[in-house]
Amino acid sequence: MPSHFLRRGTFQTCCLRCYSFIQQSPSFIIRDSISAALQTPARLKSSRDFVNLIPLAMAAEAECEKSGRTMRAMVLESPKTLLKSVRMNIPEPPEGHVRVRVSACAVCRTDLHVVDGDLDKPKLPIIPGHEIVGVVDKVGAGVDSNLFSIGKRVGIPWLGRTCGKCTYCLEGAENLCDDPAFTGYQIDGGYAEYAVAHAAYCFSLPEIYSDIEVAPLLCAGLIGYRSLRKTGFKPGLDKKKRIGIYGFGAAAHIIAQVAIHEGHQIYAFTRAGDKKAQAFALRLGAIWAGDSMSLPPHELDAAILFAPVGLLVPAALKAVRKGGIVVAGGIHMSQIPAFPYSILWGERQVVSVANLTRQDALEFLELAPKACVKTETVVFPLDKANEALASLREGRLEGAAVLVP
């Protein structure tokens, strides 16, 4: 609370009560209106002046809502808390940016890591969500209107901005940029009715997919594709591989279809006893499905870990052949336990995947329709975002959760 209200007596008590009301208000408009007044102590001579701000701010909110200048959003105010449903001003796109009216936003495990505090550098408060589909409804200065015309459908992914100046950017590895910003982490994301994104990081989407169907491709698909490429996968590759996938959720069910379409064999590893997920994998074309700590019937050429469980690293190393590779496809993982050098020896490799590049997106969004990728989705209304996150956290989803405003 501003220091000029930290006084003794009735005025202080009243102000503290009102201030508590403001901070608990589900409306950012009310908070912003009153916070602006709090910066001008000369305008507030008594507790009555302070209290009178509340109905004035609420009236301002009602006027904004009536005129269509507000939107609903699900906001994370601090890690390890539930998202709050709030009403706030619709953002304006700055230079080089577009504003998108959101029609669908898939729920990613990275969102869960942000909400659960596993990723510790979020902008707070933050609107999560980085698998955003919608139509452009306003463009900022400097945006090519031929590429981003009003009404054009676009996708907004995790990578929201790079510096373009560091060694990694200059070498074509913008996913490793030293000064990036990520959608739903440092940039407000798609758990809302509107989102703003840098136009250079938005993508056209294959027309074959509906908004709900295409949303999971924007992270589960893109990160899955980059993970698959780390195994040595290339479209049209003559040598077919045995690829294990640990954690058969949103990313796995998409990328398995790509690999199978190219003739590779998929071995699916799930939580112990998760017969539903194993059946799901077999239905999509996996030739074997079993518990994650078990060995497959054949040695693998490669393994991809989508489950953020460090214990799976040595388990996967035991499953791959000499010269094989284990790819950690997530942004976060629990502690990797010590393991004997013998399971790494034989020129086995462990590599990680960090973020994505815009080139990854262009390649994968062209490949997905050719590979006849079909996404399995569970739709939740926007205000049920906490329920969707809980379903993901508890492993109750088959495919990907998608929020719709």
mmCIF file of C-alpha atoms in Angstrom:
data_model
loop_
_atom_site.group_PDB
_atom_site.id
_atom_site.type_symbol
_atom_site.label_atom_id
_atom_site.label_comp_id
_atom_site.label_asym_id
_atom_site.label_seq_id
_atom_site.Cartn_x
_atom_site.Cartn_y
_atom_site.Cartn_z
ATOM 1 C CA MET A 1 0.000 0.000 0.000
ATOM 2 C CA PRO A 2 1.324 3.530 -0.734
ATOM 3 C CA SER A 3 3.294 4.950 2.193
ATOM 4 C CA HIS A 4 1.129 8.059 2.524
ATOM 5 C CA PHE A 5 -1.726 5.875 3.824
ATOM 6 C CA LEU A 6 0.345 4.282 6.556
ATOM 7 C CA ARG A 7 -1.029 6.516 9.337
ATOM 8 C CA ARG A 8 -2.570 5.718 12.661
ATOM 9 C CA GLY A 9 -6.220 5.872 13.615
ATOM 10 C CA THR A 10 -9.561 5.455 11.863
ATOM 11 C CA PHE A 11 -8.340 6.790 8.517
ATOM 12 C CA GLN A 12 -5.650 4.108 8.363
ATOM 13 C CA THR A 13 -8.059 1.325 9.311
ATOM 14 C CA CYS A 14 -10.627 2.383 6.725
ATOM 15 C CA CYS A 15 -8.003 2.730 4.015
ATOM 16 C CA LEU A 16 -6.525 -0.674 4.762
ATOM 17 C CA ARG A 17 -9.957 -2.277 4.486
ATOM 18 C CA CYS A 18 -10.637 -0.537 1.181
ATOM 19 C CA TYR A 19 -7.192 -1.381 -0.108
ATOM 20 C CA SER A 20 -7.819 -5.035 0.722
ATOM 21 C CA PHE A 21 -11.073 -4.861 -1.252
ATOM 22 C CA ILE A 22 -9.227 -3.415 -4.237
ATOM 23 C CA GLN A 23 -6.537 -6.106 -4.227
ATOM 24 C CA GLN A 24 -9.148 -8.869 -4.035
ATOM 25 C CA SER A 25 -11.298 -7.362 -6.765
ATOM 26 C CA PRO A 26 -11.596 -9.577 -9.856
ATOM 27 C CA SER A 27 -11.459 -6.446 -12.019
ATOM 28 C CA PHE A 28 -8.152 -5.022 -13.166
ATOM 29 C CA ILE A 29 -10.060 -1.913 -14.266
ATOM 30 C CA ILE A 30 -11.110 -1.183 -10.687
ATOM 31 C CA ARG A 31 -7.576 -1.800 -9.458
ATOM 32 C CA ASP A 32 -5.986 0.390 -12.118
ATOM 33 C CA SER A 33 -8.465 3.228 -11.630
ATOM 34 C CA ILE A 34 -7.973 3.404 -7.889
ATOM 35 C CA SER A 35 -4.229 2.749 -8.053
ATOM 36 C CA ALA A 36 -3.851 5.838 -10.258
ATOM 37 C CA ALA A 37 -5.625 7.944 -7.641
ATOM 38 C CA LEU A 38 -3.481 6.481 -4.881
ATOM 39 C CA GLN A 39 -0.433 8.051 -6.484
ATOM 40 C CA THR A 40 -1.907 11.540 -5.843
ATOM 41 C CA PRO A 41 -2.298 11.862 -2.059
ATOM 42 C CA ALA A 42 -3.330 15.501 -2.281
ATOM 43 C CA ARG A 43 -6.618 14.402 -3.875
ATOM 44 C CA LEU A 44 -7.491 12.212 -0.898
ATOM 45 C CA LYS A 45 -8.072 14.307 2.218
ATOM 46 C CA SER A 46 -10.086 11.777 4.182
ATOM 47 C CA SER A 47 -11.191 8.161 4.304
ATOM 48 C CA ARG A 48 -14.466 9.243 2.652
ATOM 49 C CA ASP A 49 -12.520 10.452 -0.397
ATOM 50 C CA PHE A 50 -10.842 7.064 -0.587
ATOM 51 C CA VAL A 51 -14.070 5.094 -0.199
ATOM 52 C CA ASN A 52 -15.781 7.218 -2.860
ATOM 53 C CA LEU A 53 -13.223 6.020 -5.393
ATOM 54 C CA ILE A 54 -14.654 2.496 -5.314
ATOM 55 C CA PRO A 55 -18.105 3.200 -6.825
ATOM 56 C CA LEU A 56 -16.494 5.601 -9.312
ATOM 57 C CA ALA A 57 -14.093 2.926 -10.470
ATOM 58 C CA MET A 58 -16.897 0.355 -10.635
ATOM 59 C CA ALA A 59 -18.932 2.749 -12.743
ATOM 60 C CA ALA A 60 -15.937 3.170 -15.065
ATOM 61 C CA GLU A 61 -15.743 -0.584 -15.379
ATOM 62 C CA ALA A 62 -19.451 -0.854 -16.217
ATOM 63 C CA GLU A 63 -19.070 1.803 -18.901
ATOM 64 C CA CYS A 64 -16.061 -0.010 -20.414
ATOM 65 C CA GLU A 65 -17.946 -3.309 -20.421
ATOM 66 C CA LYS A 66 -20.998 -1.711 -22.001
ATOM 67 C CA SER A 67 -18.900 -0.196 -24.779
ATOM 68 C CA GLY A 68 -17.142 -3.509 -25.492
ATOM 69 C CA ARG A 69 -13.704 -2.300 -24.374
ATOM 70 C CA THR A 70 -13.135 -5.060 -21.826
ATOM 71 C CA MET A 71 -12.350 -8.745 -22.003
ATOM 72 C CA ARG A 72 -12.417 -11.784 -19.782
ATOM 73 C CA ALA A 73 -9.113 -13.405 -18.858
ATOM 74 C CA MET A 74 -7.793 -16.082 -16.525
ATOM 75 C CA VAL A 75 -4.878 -14.570 -14.610
ATOM 76 C CA LEU A 76 -2.109 -16.055 -12.480
ATOM 77 C CA GLU A 77 -1.268 -13.586 -9.714
ATOM 78 C CA SER A 78 1.267 -15.726 -7.875
ATOM 79 C CA PRO A 79 2.681 -19.240 -8.422
ATOM 80 C CA LYS A 80 0.984 -22.232 -6.824
ATOM 81 C CA THR A 81 -2.389 -20.487 -6.731
ATOM 82 C CA LEU A 82 -5.520 -20.905 -8.803
ATOM 83 C CA LEU A 83 -6.018 -18.685 -11.810
ATOM 84 C CA LYS A 84 -8.493 -15.858 -11.228
ATOM 85 C CA SER A 85 -11.238 -14.944 -13.656
ATOM 86 C CA VAL A 86 -10.938 -11.193 -14.187
ATOM 87 C CA ARG A 87 -12.291 -8.496 -16.448
ATOM 88 C CA MET A 88 -9.733 -6.118 -17.876
ATOM 89 C CA ASN A 89 -9.216 -3.607 -20.663
ATOM 90 C CA ILE A 90 -8.679 -5.051 -24.129
ATOM 91 C CA PRO A 91 -4.983 -4.457 -24.940
ATOM 92 C CA GLU A 92 -3.864 -2.253 -27.809
ATOM 93 C CA PRO A 93 -1.239 -3.582 -30.251
ATOM 94 C CA PRO A 94 1.982 -1.524 -30.215
ATOM 95 C CA GLU A 95 4.181 -1.011 -33.248
ATOM 96 C CA GLY A 96 4.970 -4.250 -35.039
ATOM 97 C CA HIS A 97 2.267 -6.185 -33.199
ATOM 98 C CA VAL A 98 -1.182 -7.572 -33.969
ATOM 99 C CA ARG A 99 -4.191 -8.046 -31.733
ATOM 100 C CA VAL A 100 -6.003 -11.337 -32.076
ATOM 101 C CA ARG A 101 -9.520 -12.226 -31.001
ATOM 102 C CA VAL A 102 -8.907 -15.634 -29.449
ATOM 103 C CA SER A 103 -11.051 -18.548 -30.588
ATOM 104 C CA ALA A 104 -9.067 -21.381 -28.992
ATOM 105 C CA CYS A 105 -6.014 -21.857 -26.772
ATOM 106 C CA ALA A 106 -4.612 -25.290 -26.008
ATOM 107 C CA VAL A 107 -3.371 -26.104 -22.524
ATOM 108 C CA CYS A 108 0.292 -27.111 -22.399
ATOM 109 C CA ARG A 109 2.360 -28.775 -19.699
ATOM 110 C CA THR A 110 4.548 -25.664 -19.753
ATOM 111 C CA ASP A 111 1.503 -23.689 -18.567
ATOM 112 C CA LEU A 112 1.348 -26.108 -15.676
ATOM 113 C CA HIS A 113 5.029 -25.521 -14.878
ATOM 114 C CA VAL A 114 4.380 -21.760 -14.827
ATOM 115 C CA VAL A 115 1.330 -22.084 -12.576
ATOM 116 C CA ASP A 116 3.002 -24.599 -10.256
ATOM 117 C CA GLY A 117 6.098 -22.424 -9.840
ATOM 118 C CA ASP A 118 8.528 -24.807 -11.559
ATOM 119 C CA LEU A 119 9.533 -21.968 -13.898
ATOM 120 C CA ASP A 120 10.582 -19.103 -11.693
ATOM 121 C CA LYS A 121 10.782 -16.022 -13.958
ATOM 122 C CA PRO A 122 7.202 -15.224 -14.959
ATOM 123 C CA LYS A 123 5.858 -11.716 -15.354
ATOM 124 C CA LEU A 124 3.254 -11.429 -12.627
ATOM 125 C CA PRO A 125 0.379 -11.116 -12.914
ATOM 126 C CA ILE A 126 0.399 -13.119 -16.146
ATOM 127 C CA ILE A 127 -2.221 -14.518 -18.512
ATOM 128 C CA PRO A 128 -0.951 -18.024 -19.365
ATOM 129 C CA GLY A 129 -1.366 -19.825 -22.673
ATOM 130 C CA HIS A 130 0.848 -20.075 -25.745
ATOM 131 C CA GLU A 131 -1.011 -22.302 -28.209
ATOM 132 C CA ILE A 132 -3.282 -19.528 -29.400
ATOM 133 C CA VAL A 133 -5.578 -19.510 -32.411
ATOM 134 C CA GLY A 134 -7.647 -16.516 -33.427
ATOM 135 C CA VAL A 135 -8.303 -13.853 -36.023
ATOM 136 C CA VAL A 136 -6.510 -10.538 -36.361
ATOM 137 C CA ASP A 137 -8.832 -7.722 -35.322
ATOM 138 C CA LYS A 138 -6.324 -4.856 -35.119
ATOM 139 C CA VAL A 139 -2.777 -4.210 -36.351
ATOM 140 C CA GLY A 140 -0.134 -1.932 -34.939
ATOM 141 C CA ALA A 141 1.955 0.525 -36.900
ATOM 142 C CA GLY A 142 4.506 -1.008 -39.225
ATOM 143 C CA VAL A 143 2.705 -4.320 -39.707
ATOM 144 C CA ASP A 144 2.339 -5.490 -43.308
ATOM 145 C CA SER A 145 -1.424 -5.469 -43.851
ATOM 146 C CA ASN A 146 -1.014 -7.848 -46.792
ATOM 147 C CA LEU A 147 0.365 -10.504 -44.451
ATOM 148 C CA PHE A 148 -1.870 -9.700 -41.488
ATOM 149 C CA SER A 149 -5.162 -8.379 -42.771
ATOM 150 C CA ILE A 150 -8.117 -7.904 -40.450
ATOM 151 C CA GLY A 151 -9.947 -11.223 -40.139
ATOM 152 C CA LYS A 152 -6.922 -13.382 -40.997
ATOM 153 C CA ARG A 153 -6.581 -16.528 -38.883
ATOM 154 C CA VAL A 154 -3.186 -16.857 -37.178
ATOM 155 C CA GLY A 155 -1.429 -18.926 -34.565
ATOM 156 C CA ILE A 156 0.636 -17.538 -31.684
ATOM 157 C CA PRO A 157 3.279 -19.910 -30.200
ATOM 158 C CA TRP A 158 5.550 -20.005 -27.150
ATOM 159 C CA LEU A 159 8.382 -18.012 -28.742
ATOM 160 C CA GLY A 160 7.186 -14.427 -28.485
ATOM 161 C CA ARG A 161 10.318 -12.391 -29.112
ATOM 162 C CA THR A 162 14.059 -12.752 -29.634
ATOM 163 C CA CYS A 163 16.796 -10.125 -29.569
ATOM 164 C CA GLY A 164 18.144 -10.824 -33.072
ATOM 165 C CA LYS A 165 21.596 -9.666 -31.905
ATOM 166 C CA CYS A 166 23.140 -12.364 -29.727
ATOM 167 C CA THR A 167 25.429 -15.104 -31.040
ATOM 168 C CA TYR A 168 22.615 -17.654 -31.058
ATOM 169 C CA CYS A 169 20.227 -15.494 -33.043
ATOM 170 C CA LEU A 170 22.927 -14.630 -35.563
ATOM 171 C CA GLU A 171 23.774 -18.336 -35.962
ATOM 172 C CA GLY A 172 20.158 -19.297 -36.662
ATOM 173 C CA ALA A 173 19.545 -20.762 -33.204
ATOM 174 C CA GLU A 174 17.004 -18.217 -31.997
ATOM 175 C CA ASN A 175 15.507 -20.841 -29.667
ATOM 176 C CA LEU A 176 18.629 -20.300 -27.524
ATOM 177 C CA CYS A 177 18.439 -16.472 -27.602
ATOM 178 C CA ASP A 178 20.067 -14.749 -24.620
ATOM 179 C CA ASP A 179 17.250 -12.218 -24.264
ATOM 180 C CA PRO A 180 13.975 -13.851 -25.322
ATOM 181 C CA ALA A 181 10.396 -13.387 -24.177
ATOM 182 C CA PHE A 182 7.844 -16.168 -24.135
ATOM 183 C CA THR A 183 4.093 -16.060 -24.593
ATOM 184 C CA GLY A 184 2.175 -16.878 -21.432
ATOM 185 C CA TYR A 185 5.347 -16.460 -19.353
ATOM 186 C CA GLN A 186 6.737 -12.950 -19.920
ATOM 187 C CA ILE A 187 4.078 -11.888 -22.452
ATOM 188 C CA ASP A 188 0.363 -12.190 -21.688
ATOM 189 C CA GLY A 189 -1.025 -15.241 -23.438
ATOM 190 C CA GLY A 190 -4.203 -16.828 -24.696
ATOM 191 C CA TYR A 191 -6.270 -17.689 -21.621
ATOM 192 C CA ALA A 192 -8.335 -14.647 -22.577
ATOM 193 C CA GLU A 193 -10.695 -13.277 -25.184
ATOM 194 C CA TYR A 194 -7.938 -11.210 -26.842
ATOM 195 C CA ALA A 195 -4.156 -11.480 -27.108
ATOM 196 C CA VAL A 196 -1.432 -9.256 -28.533
ATOM 197 C CA ALA A 197 1.644 -10.706 -30.243
ATOM 198 C CA HIS A 198 4.583 -9.564 -32.319
ATOM 199 C CA ALA A 199 3.552 -10.070 -35.936
ATOM 200 C CA ALA A 200 6.932 -11.566 -36.858
ATOM 201 C CA TYR A 201 6.256 -14.469 -34.477
ATOM 202 C CA CYS A 202 2.727 -15.306 -35.674
ATOM 203 C CA PHE A 203 1.973 -17.974 -38.261
ATOM 204 C CA SER A 204 -0.595 -18.802 -40.886
ATOM 205 C CA LEU A 205 -2.374 -22.065 -40.128
ATOM 206 C CA PRO A 206 -3.362 -24.992 -42.364
ATOM 207 C CA GLU A 207 -6.931 -24.509 -43.508
ATOM 208 C CA ILE A 208 -7.687 -28.220 -43.129
ATOM 209 C CA TYR A 209 -7.882 -27.870 -39.335
ATOM 210 C CA SER A 210 -10.545 -26.205 -37.228
ATOM 211 C CA ASP A 211 -9.468 -23.713 -34.549
ATOM 212 C CA ILE A 212 -9.756 -26.339 -31.814
ATOM 213 C CA GLU A 213 -7.948 -29.009 -33.833
ATOM 214 C CA VAL A 214 -5.003 -26.801 -34.793
ATOM 215 C CA ALA A 215 -4.335 -25.221 -31.372
ATOM 216 C CA PRO A 216 -2.295 -28.155 -29.940
ATOM 217 C CA LEU A 217 0.004 -28.084 -32.975
ATOM 218 C CA LEU A 218 1.395 -24.728 -31.810
ATOM 219 C CA CYS A 219 3.460 -26.176 -28.959
ATOM 220 C CA ALA A 220 2.778 -29.860 -28.425
ATOM 221 C CA GLY A 221 3.262 -30.275 -32.148
ATOM 222 C CA LEU A 222 6.192 -27.869 -32.549
ATOM 223 C CA ILE A 223 8.186 -29.085 -29.545
ATOM 224 C CA GLY A 224 7.332 -32.659 -30.484
ATOM 225 C CA TYR A 225 8.633 -32.035 -33.983
ATOM 226 C CA ARG A 226 11.893 -30.499 -32.742
ATOM 227 C CA SER A 227 12.308 -33.453 -30.353
ATOM 228 C CA LEU A 228 11.683 -35.911 -33.179
ATOM 229 C CA ARG A 229 14.268 -34.173 -35.367
ATOM 230 C CA LYS A 230 16.832 -34.553 -32.580
ATOM 231 C CA THR A 231 16.521 -38.339 -33.032
ATOM 232 C CA GLY A 232 17.788 -37.970 -36.593
ATOM 233 C CA PHE A 233 14.314 -37.975 -38.112
ATOM 234 C CA LYS A 234 13.884 -36.398 -41.537
ATOM 235 C CA PRO A 235 10.834 -36.697 -43.794
ATOM 236 C CA GLY A 236 11.557 -39.279 -46.492
ATOM 237 C CA LEU A 237 14.418 -40.916 -44.561
ATOM 238 C CA ASP A 238 15.020 -44.421 -45.938
ATOM 239 C CA LYS A 239 16.240 -46.014 -42.732
ATOM 240 C CA LYS A 240 13.320 -46.632 -40.408
ATOM 241 C CA LYS A 241 13.790 -46.256 -36.675
ATOM 242 C CA ARG A 242 12.438 -47.759 -33.486
ATOM 243 C CA ILE A 243 11.468 -44.738 -31.388
ATOM 244 C CA GLY A 244 10.307 -44.866 -27.787
ATOM 245 C CA ILE A 245 8.058 -42.119 -26.403
ATOM 246 C CA TYR A 246 7.839 -41.693 -22.628
ATOM 247 C CA GLY A 247 4.686 -39.894 -21.526
ATOM 248 C CA PHE A 248 1.896 -40.333 -24.031
ATOM 249 C CA GLY A 249 0.041 -37.040 -23.887
ATOM 250 C CA ALA A 250 -0.510 -34.066 -26.181
ATOM 251 C CA ALA A 251 2.949 -33.880 -27.792
ATOM 252 C CA ALA A 252 3.362 -37.653 -28.025
ATOM 253 C CA HIS A 253 0.047 -38.330 -29.723
ATOM 254 C CA ILE A 254 0.828 -35.735 -32.414
ATOM 255 C CA ILE A 255 4.406 -36.650 -33.152
ATOM 256 C CA ALA A 256 3.726 -40.395 -33.067
ATOM 257 C CA GLN A 257 1.424 -39.901 -36.037
ATOM 258 C CA VAL A 258 4.164 -38.071 -37.960
ATOM 259 C CA ALA A 259 6.722 -40.809 -37.263
ATOM 260 C CA ILE A 260 4.305 -43.625 -38.093
ATOM 261 C CA HIS A 261 3.304 -41.909 -41.325
ATOM 262 C CA GLU A 262 6.991 -42.008 -42.311
ATOM 263 C CA GLY A 263 7.207 -45.734 -41.535
ATOM 264 C CA HIS A 264 8.958 -45.604 -38.176
ATOM 265 C CA GLN A 265 7.970 -47.870 -35.275
ATOM 266 C CA ILE A 266 6.645 -46.275 -32.096
ATOM 267 C CA TYR A 267 6.981 -47.804 -28.629
ATOM 268 C CA ALA A 268 4.811 -46.015 -26.040
ATOM 269 C CA PHE A 269 5.715 -45.782 -22.352
ATOM 270 C CA THR A 270 3.136 -44.608 -19.805
ATOM 271 C CA ARG A 271 2.589 -44.385 -16.078
ATOM 272 C CA ALA A 272 2.448 -47.785 -14.440
ATOM 273 C CA GLY A 273 -0.958 -49.359 -14.943
ATOM 274 C CA ASP A 274 -2.289 -46.627 -17.227
ATOM 275 C CA LYS A 275 -4.080 -49.013 -19.564
ATOM 276 C CA LYS A 276 -6.188 -46.219 -21.034
ATOM 277 C CA ALA A 277 -3.126 -44.295 -22.266
ATOM 278 C CA GLN A 278 -1.552 -47.502 -23.540
ATOM 279 C CA ALA A 279 -4.697 -48.360 -25.489
ATOM 280 C CA PHE A 280 -4.731 -44.815 -26.873
ATOM 281 C CA ALA A 281 -1.154 -45.233 -28.144
ATOM 282 C CA LEU A 282 -1.921 -48.590 -29.749
ATOM 283 C CA ARG A 283 -5.013 -47.135 -31.402
ATOM 284 C CA LEU A 284 -2.835 -44.440 -32.987
ATOM 285 C CA GLY A 285 -0.503 -47.075 -34.420
ATOM 286 C CA ALA A 286 2.179 -47.790 -31.787
ATOM 287 C CA ILE A 287 3.401 -51.378 -32.105
ATOM 288 C CA TRP A 288 3.953 -51.762 -28.340
ATOM 289 C CA ALA A 289 2.805 -49.978 -25.181
ATOM 290 C CA GLY A 290 3.830 -50.598 -21.587
ATOM 291 C CA ASP A 291 4.900 -49.127 -18.249
ATOM 292 C CA SER A 292 7.665 -46.534 -18.340
ATOM 293 C CA MET A 293 10.071 -48.542 -16.154
ATOM 294 C CA SER A 294 9.782 -51.696 -18.263
ATOM 295 C CA LEU A 295 12.027 -52.648 -21.187
ATOM 296 C CA PRO A 296 10.531 -52.860 -24.684
ATOM 297 C CA PRO A 297 10.717 -56.124 -26.667
ATOM 298 C CA HIS A 298 13.410 -54.642 -28.928
ATOM 299 C CA GLU A 299 16.257 -52.190 -28.398
ATOM 300 C CA LEU A 300 15.344 -48.675 -29.450
ATOM 301 C CA ASP A 301 17.235 -46.405 -31.824
ATOM 302 C CA ALA A 302 16.013 -43.370 -29.913
ATOM 303 C CA ALA A 303 13.770 -42.327 -27.035
ATOM 304 C CA ILE A 304 11.906 -39.064 -26.456
ATOM 305 C CA LEU A 305 10.930 -38.049 -22.931
ATOM 306 C CA PHE A 306 7.850 -35.848 -22.705
ATOM 307 C CA ALA A 307 7.065 -36.822 -19.100
ATOM 308 C CA PRO A 308 9.029 -34.417 -16.820
ATOM 309 C CA VAL A 309 10.354 -37.231 -14.620
ATOM 310 C CA GLY A 310 14.127 -37.434 -14.108
ATOM 311 C CA LEU A 311 13.935 -41.132 -13.219
ATOM 312 C CA LEU A 312 13.063 -41.832 -16.851
ATOM 313 C CA VAL A 313 16.500 -40.738 -18.138
ATOM 314 C CA PRO A 314 18.343 -43.853 -16.910
ATOM 315 C CA ALA A 315 15.317 -45.983 -17.800
ATOM 316 C CA ALA A 316 15.450 -44.745 -21.389
ATOM 317 C CA LEU A 317 19.228 -45.183 -21.585
ATOM 318 C CA LYS A 318 18.741 -48.839 -20.715
ATOM 319 C CA ALA A 319 16.200 -49.149 -23.526
ATOM 320 C CA VAL A 320 18.271 -47.652 -26.365
ATOM 321 C CA ARG A 321 20.954 -49.468 -28.337
ATOM 322 C CA LYS A 322 24.609 -48.485 -28.524
ATOM 323 C CA GLY A 323 24.852 -45.225 -30.440
ATOM 324 C CA GLY A 324 21.243 -44.440 -29.524
ATOM 325 C CA ILE A 325 19.957 -41.087 -28.300
ATOM 326 C CA VAL A 326 17.669 -40.003 -25.471
ATOM 327 C CA VAL A 327 15.913 -36.675 -26.059
ATOM 328 C CA ALA A 328 14.489 -34.717 -23.115
ATOM 329 C CA GLY A 329 11.649 -32.813 -24.749
ATOM 330 C CA GLY A 330 10.350 -30.756 -21.830
ATOM 331 C CA ILE A 331 11.207 -27.346 -20.403
ATOM 332 C CA HIS A 332 11.413 -28.709 -16.851
ATOM 333 C CA MET A 333 12.272 -32.061 -15.305
ATOM 334 C CA SER A 334 12.532 -33.419 -11.787
ATOM 335 C CA GLN A 335 15.941 -34.398 -10.415
ATOM 336 C CA ILE A 336 17.784 -36.948 -12.525
ATOM 337 C CA PRO A 337 19.148 -39.680 -10.241
ATOM 338 C CA ALA A 338 22.717 -40.936 -10.376
ATOM 339 C CA PHE A 339 23.180 -43.827 -12.775
ATOM 340 C CA PRO A 340 26.060 -46.108 -13.744
ATOM 341 C CA TYR A 341 28.284 -45.008 -16.601
ATOM 342 C CA SER A 342 27.766 -48.408 -18.219
ATOM 343 C CA ILE A 343 24.266 -47.469 -19.458
ATOM 344 C CA LEU A 344 25.634 -44.306 -21.099
ATOM 345 C CA TRP A 345 28.739 -45.975 -22.491
ATOM 346 C CA GLY A 346 28.598 -47.220 -26.055
ATOM 347 C CA GLU A 347 28.275 -43.686 -27.440
ATOM 348 C CA ARG A 348 24.728 -43.256 -26.226
ATOM 349 C CA GLN A 349 23.687 -39.617 -25.956
ATOM 350 C CA VAL A 350 21.361 -37.536 -23.803
ATOM 351 C CA VAL A 351 20.237 -34.201 -25.262
ATOM 352 C CA SER A 352 17.624 -31.608 -24.388
ATOM 353 C CA VAL A 353 15.250 -29.546 -26.485
ATOM 354 C CA ALA A 354 14.959 -25.844 -25.740
ATOM 355 C CA ASN A 355 12.010 -23.865 -27.078
ATOM 356 C CA LEU A 356 11.540 -23.674 -30.868
ATOM 357 C CA THR A 357 12.493 -21.625 -33.881
ATOM 358 C CA ARG A 358 10.199 -19.989 -36.381
ATOM 359 C CA GLN A 359 11.658 -22.306 -39.013
ATOM 360 C CA ASP A 360 10.471 -25.283 -36.916
ATOM 361 C CA ALA A 361 6.963 -23.856 -37.087
ATOM 362 C CA LEU A 362 7.033 -23.304 -40.841
ATOM 363 C CA GLU A 363 8.280 -26.842 -41.471
ATOM 364 C CA PHE A 364 5.924 -28.594 -39.099
ATOM 365 C CA LEU A 365 2.779 -26.692 -40.063
ATOM 366 C CA GLU A 366 3.458 -27.714 -43.656
ATOM 367 C CA LEU A 367 4.224 -31.326 -42.711
ATOM 368 C CA ALA A 368 1.279 -31.996 -40.351
ATOM 369 C CA PRO A 369 -1.462 -32.059 -43.031
ATOM 370 C CA LYS A 370 0.709 -34.194 -45.307
ATOM 371 C CA ALA A 371 1.184 -36.686 -42.462
ATOM 372 C CA CYS A 372 -2.585 -36.688 -41.862
ATOM 373 C CA VAL A 373 -2.091 -35.632 -38.250
ATOM 374 C CA LYS A 374 -5.336 -35.553 -36.278
ATOM 375 C CA THR A 375 -5.396 -34.049 -32.807
ATOM 376 C CA GLU A 376 -7.397 -35.541 -29.958
ATOM 377 C CA THR A 377 -8.855 -32.731 -27.862
ATOM 378 C CA VAL A 378 -10.942 -32.162 -24.757
ATOM 379 C CA VAL A 379 -12.681 -28.780 -24.815
ATOM 380 C CA PHE A 380 -13.112 -26.624 -21.706
ATOM 381 C CA PRO A 381 -14.739 -23.182 -21.473
ATOM 382 C CA LEU A 382 -12.292 -20.401 -20.622
ATOM 383 C CA ASP A 383 -13.530 -20.024 -17.057
ATOM 384 C CA LYS A 384 -12.761 -23.716 -16.444
ATOM 385 C CA ALA A 385 -9.027 -23.235 -17.037
ATOM 386 C CA ASN A 386 -8.186 -24.407 -13.508
ATOM 387 C CA GLU A 387 -10.127 -27.589 -14.144
ATOM 388 C CA ALA A 388 -8.265 -28.158 -17.411
ATOM 389 C CA LEU A 389 -4.899 -27.664 -15.673
ATOM 390 C CA ALA A 390 -5.905 -30.078 -12.912
ATOM 391 C CA SER A 391 -6.867 -32.699 -15.496
ATOM 392 C CA LEU A 392 -3.446 -32.341 -17.124
ATOM 393 C CA ARG A 393 -1.635 -32.424 -13.784
ATOM 394 C CA GLU A 394 -3.434 -35.620 -12.744
ATOM 395 C CA GLY A 395 -2.981 -37.380 -16.087
ATOM 396 C CA ARG A 396 -6.699 -37.557 -16.845
ATOM 397 C CA LEU A 397 -6.484 -36.245 -20.417
ATOM 398 C CA GLU A 398 -6.388 -38.260 -23.601
ATOM 399 C CA GLY A 399 -4.791 -35.870 -26.052
ATOM 400 C CA ALA A 400 -4.829 -32.120 -25.405
ATOM 401 C CA ALA A 401 -7.098 -29.791 -23.438
ATOM 402 C CA VAL A 402 -8.286 -26.724 -25.352
ATOM 403 C CA LEU A 403 -9.880 -23.609 -23.846
ATOM 404 C CA VAL A 404 -12.509 -21.681 -25.767
ATOM 405 C CA PRO A 405 -13.740 -18.201 -24.715
#
